[in-house]
Structures are given as C-alpha cells and as structure tokens.
XYZ file of C-alpha atoms in Angstrom:
318
model
C 427.623 67.529 319.284
C 424.052 67.624 320.608
C 422.742 67.894 317.024
C 424.833 64.916 315.950
C 423.551 62.762 318.832
C 419.936 63.787 318.177
C 420.079 63.023 314.446
C 421.835 59.704 315.123
C 419.214 58.714 317.713
C 416.158 59.606 315.594
C 417.516 58.034 312.401
C 418.594 54.863 314.240
C 415.159 54.485 315.854
C 413.526 54.938 312.436
C 415.774 52.230 310.951
C 415.031 49.931 313.896
C 411.260 50.299 313.450
C 411.594 49.886 309.681
C 413.511 46.635 310.186
C 411.169 45.102 312.764
C 407.694 46.292 311.751
C 406.476 45.890 308.164
C 403.211 47.857 308.745
C 405.253 50.853 309.945
C 407.994 50.525 307.328
C 406.730 53.357 305.119
C 406.161 55.822 307.975
C 409.519 55.042 309.584
C 411.178 55.232 306.153
C 409.788 58.739 305.662
C 410.992 59.731 309.143
C 414.452 58.380 308.305
C 414.499 60.290 305.027
C 413.399 63.607 306.566
C 415.897 63.193 309.414
C 418.758 62.666 306.968
C 417.548 65.507 304.755
C 417.477 68.086 307.553
C 420.380 66.559 309.458
C 422.790 68.372 307.150
C 421.907 71.652 308.899
C 422.917 70.305 312.335
C 425.804 68.005 311.501
C 427.597 68.852 308.272
C 428.414 66.544 305.370
C 431.127 64.423 307.023
C 429.171 63.717 310.200
C 426.000 62.998 308.209
C 427.886 60.403 306.155
C 429.020 58.718 309.388
C 425.414 58.663 310.646
C 424.240 57.217 307.331
C 426.833 54.424 307.461
C 425.808 53.535 311.028
C 422.116 53.571 310.026
C 422.878 51.297 307.082
C 424.774 48.801 309.246
C 421.866 48.715 311.704
C 419.264 48.336 308.945
C 420.999 45.497 307.114
C 422.177 43.880 310.347
C 418.566 43.345 311.438
C 416.582 43.101 308.193
C 419.196 41.540 305.909
C 418.355 41.496 302.210
C 414.825 42.765 302.944
C 416.345 46.165 303.642
C 417.545 46.784 300.093
C 414.406 48.368 298.720
C 413.930 50.674 301.738
C 417.601 51.610 301.587
C 417.345 52.510 297.897
C 414.030 54.391 298.158
C 414.301 56.221 301.490
C 417.943 56.264 302.541
C 420.325 56.919 299.685
C 418.177 59.490 297.795
C 417.632 61.424 301.058
C 421.378 61.504 301.664
C 421.965 62.765 298.115
C 419.332 65.501 298.548
C 420.794 66.448 301.945
C 424.244 66.918 300.418
C 422.674 69.081 297.702
C 420.974 71.213 300.361
C 424.314 71.516 302.128
C 425.745 72.886 298.868
C 422.935 75.513 298.827
C 421.224 74.184 295.707
C 417.738 75.384 294.790
C 414.592 73.400 295.603
C 413.944 72.071 292.099
C 417.581 71.151 291.571
C 417.511 69.172 294.821
C 414.220 67.528 293.823
C 415.439 66.682 290.317
C 418.634 65.062 291.586
C 416.734 63.165 294.257
C 414.234 61.763 291.763
C 416.902 61.004 289.155
C 419.009 59.167 291.729
C 416.085 57.089 293.024
C 415.044 56.131 289.480
C 418.590 55.007 288.695
C 418.812 53.079 291.969
C 415.490 51.298 291.403
C 416.586 50.489 287.832
C 419.800 49.010 289.221
C 417.776 47.000 291.750
C 415.431 45.626 289.075
C 418.269 44.941 286.643
C 420.264 43.067 289.276
C 417.203 41.001 290.214
C 416.597 40.227 286.532
C 420.135 38.992 285.887
C 420.245 37.128 289.211
C 417.163 35.304 287.964
C 419.143 34.331 284.833
C 417.183 36.610 282.546
C 413.785 35.142 283.349
C 410.777 37.298 284.134
C 411.033 38.375 287.780
C 407.483 39.697 288.013
C 405.266 37.074 286.378
C 404.853 33.529 287.654
C 402.150 31.465 285.896
C 401.617 29.463 289.065
C 401.358 32.637 291.126
C 398.852 34.189 288.721
C 396.740 31.019 288.705
C 396.750 30.938 292.513
C 395.679 34.606 292.697
C 392.897 34.109 290.148
C 391.619 30.982 291.921
C 391.614 32.842 295.238
C 389.602 35.714 293.743
C 387.082 33.355 292.166
C 386.716 31.582 295.505
C 386.026 34.901 297.230
C 383.427 35.777 294.583
C 381.819 32.374 295.000
C 381.655 32.666 298.807
C 380.182 36.166 298.632
C 377.544 35.201 296.073
C 378.908 37.616 293.461
C 379.870 34.758 291.148
C 376.210 33.783 290.823
C 375.350 37.442 290.185
C 377.768 37.563 287.220
C 376.622 34.182 285.906
C 373.000 35.380 285.830
C 374.152 38.206 283.582
C 375.705 35.828 281.097
C 379.291 35.750 282.363
C 380.623 32.250 282.922
C 383.273 31.255 285.442
C 385.789 30.676 282.648
C 385.186 34.141 281.188
C 385.791 35.672 284.607
C 388.924 33.560 284.982
C 390.180 34.812 281.612
C 389.535 38.461 282.515
C 391.150 38.158 285.945
C 394.162 36.469 284.356
C 394.576 39.321 281.850
C 394.329 41.909 284.636
C 396.933 40.129 286.760
C 399.317 39.663 283.832
C 399.008 43.371 282.954
C 399.621 44.353 286.585
C 402.637 42.084 286.965
C 404.115 43.264 283.658
C 403.941 46.825 284.991
C 405.465 46.172 288.405
C 408.562 48.211 287.409
C 406.300 51.229 286.875
C 404.741 50.769 290.322
C 408.229 50.589 291.856
C 409.236 53.798 290.073
C 406.043 55.569 291.150
C 406.545 54.536 294.794
C 410.130 55.753 294.654
C 409.218 59.155 293.176
C 406.391 59.648 295.674
C 408.761 58.805 298.549
C 411.321 61.390 297.405
C 408.622 64.005 296.802
C 407.004 63.479 300.232
C 410.351 63.454 302.078
C 411.374 66.724 300.459
C 407.986 68.396 301.051
C 407.860 67.280 304.690
C 411.428 68.457 305.125
C 410.575 71.864 303.641
C 407.523 72.198 305.892
C 409.418 71.263 309.059
C 412.386 73.383 308.006
C 410.145 76.445 307.812
C 408.898 75.890 311.361
C 412.528 75.704 312.553
C 413.554 78.707 310.420
C 416.231 76.709 308.621
C 417.918 78.189 305.520
C 416.094 75.779 303.233
C 414.926 76.653 299.677
C 411.203 76.978 299.029
C 409.247 75.708 296.021
C 407.061 77.879 293.813
C 403.351 78.149 294.412
C 401.593 74.951 293.330
C 399.644 76.843 290.643
C 402.924 78.049 289.094
C 404.651 74.688 288.825
C 405.288 73.441 285.285
C 406.275 69.951 284.191
C 409.968 69.750 283.212
C 410.126 69.253 279.443
C 412.341 66.086 279.616
C 409.345 64.239 281.123
C 407.365 65.015 277.967
C 410.057 63.320 275.902
C 410.003 60.317 278.228
C 406.272 59.962 277.497
C 406.876 60.361 273.758
C 409.667 57.750 273.881
C 407.360 55.373 275.746
C 404.624 55.781 273.134
C 407.127 55.196 270.310
C 408.362 51.985 271.954
C 404.769 50.817 272.466
C 404.029 51.351 268.773
C 407.272 49.609 267.825
C 406.362 46.533 269.874
C 402.618 46.745 269.230
C 400.726 43.613 270.196
C 402.050 43.339 273.731
C 404.323 40.380 273.046
C 407.751 42.045 272.815
C 409.951 43.517 275.574
C 409.954 46.891 273.773
C 406.202 47.203 274.198
C 406.419 46.699 277.957
C 409.426 49.011 278.299
C 407.388 51.716 276.570
C 404.188 51.051 278.510
C 406.096 51.108 281.811
C 407.565 54.493 280.877
C 404.083 55.822 280.096
C 402.510 54.397 283.271
C 405.359 55.864 285.364
C 404.786 59.300 283.819
C 400.992 59.336 284.297
C 400.922 60.487 287.985
C 403.491 63.187 287.190
C 401.434 64.473 284.260
C 398.239 64.472 286.358
C 400.005 66.415 289.139
C 401.046 69.169 286.762
C 397.649 69.079 285.063
C 396.045 69.828 288.441
C 398.584 72.651 288.910
C 397.446 74.129 285.580
C 393.803 73.854 286.661
C 394.653 75.583 289.963
C 396.249 78.446 288.009
C 393.165 78.821 285.798
C 390.852 78.546 288.822
C 392.508 81.543 290.494
C 391.765 83.668 287.439
C 388.089 82.748 287.120
C 385.183 84.877 288.267
C 383.012 83.642 291.142
C 380.225 82.655 288.734
C 382.632 80.763 286.454
C 384.045 78.926 289.459
C 380.571 77.664 290.411
C 380.018 76.211 286.937
C 383.471 74.682 286.770
C 383.144 73.199 290.265
C 379.948 71.411 289.198
C 381.640 70.132 286.018
C 384.699 68.912 287.957
C 382.598 67.096 290.580
C 380.482 65.374 287.906
C 383.576 64.284 285.982
C 385.333 62.952 289.074
C 382.236 61.006 290.167
C 381.050 59.601 286.837
C 383.925 59.965 284.357
C 386.968 59.375 286.543
C 389.217 57.814 283.896
C 388.502 60.435 281.172
C 389.027 63.169 283.793
C 392.444 61.718 284.683
C 393.371 61.459 280.994
C 392.339 65.092 280.487
C 394.446 66.283 283.440
C 397.436 64.279 282.233
C 397.193 65.717 278.723
C 396.742 69.210 280.165
C 399.954 68.819 282.160
C 401.835 67.502 279.118
C 400.698 70.149 276.673
C 401.142 72.983 279.165
C 404.804 71.997 279.385
C 405.099 71.973 275.581
C 402.963 75.027 274.753
C 403.402 77.084 277.949
C 399.711 78.045 278.084
C 400.184 80.018 281.289
C 403.080 82.067 279.906
C 404.937 81.683 283.179
C 408.373 83.232 283.183
C 411.029 80.881 284.554
C 412.279 82.120 287.910
C 415.887 81.631 288.801
C 416.348 79.844 292.109
C 418.458 81.492 294.701
C-alpha cells in the first residue's frame, strides 16, 4: 500500500508540473515515464493501470488538448514497457515494443491532425514561413550581418530565397522530428529506469555493453524503403518523396548511434599507438568535417547490421 501511494504521489506531481510549466515539461515527462516504468515492481499491473488512469485524468483536466503529445510520448509507451517488465521480458524486447508503440502512437496523432485539417498540410503555412523568414532577415539587419553578406555578393532576395528553402525543408520533415523526439524519450526513460533499478536492486533486465549493440536489421530495411520512395518521387514535389525522406531522417540518429557502438568495439581492440592516431583523426573530423563524419558513422552502423563485421554472436535474453 505504501508503494502504491508513493508511485501515485510522484507520478501525479510529475503530471501536475508537466501541465503547468512548459519549460519543465520534458523533465517532468521523463520523471513520469520512469515512475510508471518502475512502478510495476511496487504495485502490480492492476494497480499501475489505476494510477495511470488517475494521472491521465489529472493531466487532461489541467492541460486539455495540449496534453496529447506528452501523453503519447511519455505516458502510454512507459505503461506498455512497464507491463512488459512485469511479464519478465528481456531488455531489448521491452525497448522494441516501447519504440514500436510510440511510433504508432505518433503516427496516429499526425494522421488524426492531418484528417482533422481536411487533408491540408499541417506543417507548412506560407504565411508562417514568410513571417519566420522576415524575422530572421530583420535580426540579420539589426546585427549588421546582412551588410556582411551583401558585401560578399549575396543580396537580400537571395538570402530570403535560401531561408525560405531551409524553412520549407524543416517543416516538411516535422514528422521525422516528432518520431526522433519520441524514440529518444522512450530510450532515455528505459535507460534511466535501468540505472535507478540497479541502485534499488530491482529484478530488471540489463542491456548489453554499448560496444556490443547491433542495429536491428528491420531498421536497415526502413532506410532502404525510404530511399526507394525518395527515388520514386524524385524532385521533391510528391508526397512519396517526403514520406521516404522522413523515414530516412528518422533513421539517421539510430544509424549514428550504432555506428558509434561499432567504433567503440573497434577502439577496445586497438593498440595504444593506434588509439592515439585514431583519436587525432576523430577529433579533426568532428571539428572540420562534421557532416561527412556523421554520414560515415551512419553508414558504419547500417553496414555492420547487414554484414556483421564484428561477428558478434546473438545472446539470448533471460
């Protein structure tokens, strides 16, 4: 009973802060997610569901429709992962189901918003883009940077055109940013939960060493599907092109993560002298060739999943 009251109190306070304070929404959302995730060990499935319903009523009662995105990113996926932990699933099974559920929930959110807007683009407003571009040009003008660019042969209209293209590209890929935020939230909640669970000696599954993690092969096929759709709608004027490019952009942070894991594995097997050379190369690339370095890490993560460079034997989770 004490565990139930404690979990209810912490989760309710997190929902209250999330509803009333936008700057603290992310931190309180993570606290809510971790509390739900580990709450299964103190309450059980039925009591945790009751707590979740009470949290949801509090969240929507104060924040209204603004609470939907936080509910879908922090709340529901954490509950799903908690129930998986209660069923004694392995770490990567819990993580996979958490990420899959949050991607489906965000897709449902975006799809509902799209149809509620009668099929019109929910992310791009010509008036909004023009206002953003004008504001940026005004800032450049006030800071003196506009004159700096004009001296180098770049007119105000050319800058306006470039800013407009950047904003259109960013707005067209808002779904990808939503998906990335959602995956990061699930990943951080689970990792924080694992870390805290260890300190409390909870029977919680542990992940592999970072250097032994390998990208799940379905992600590779998501990237391939995205590239195929981009080629199919080449020119950037069809919905298929943006569906494909959003899939690719969503997969980029995942590929880079596993690329870094591959580099960590190789680093451990290098001699001290080789490490010194590679450290210098890595620092130079990060400082002066950031984008190519990120592309390299992403490709390394992708091809390691396909080719299994490290020859890591799959370990069965207990």
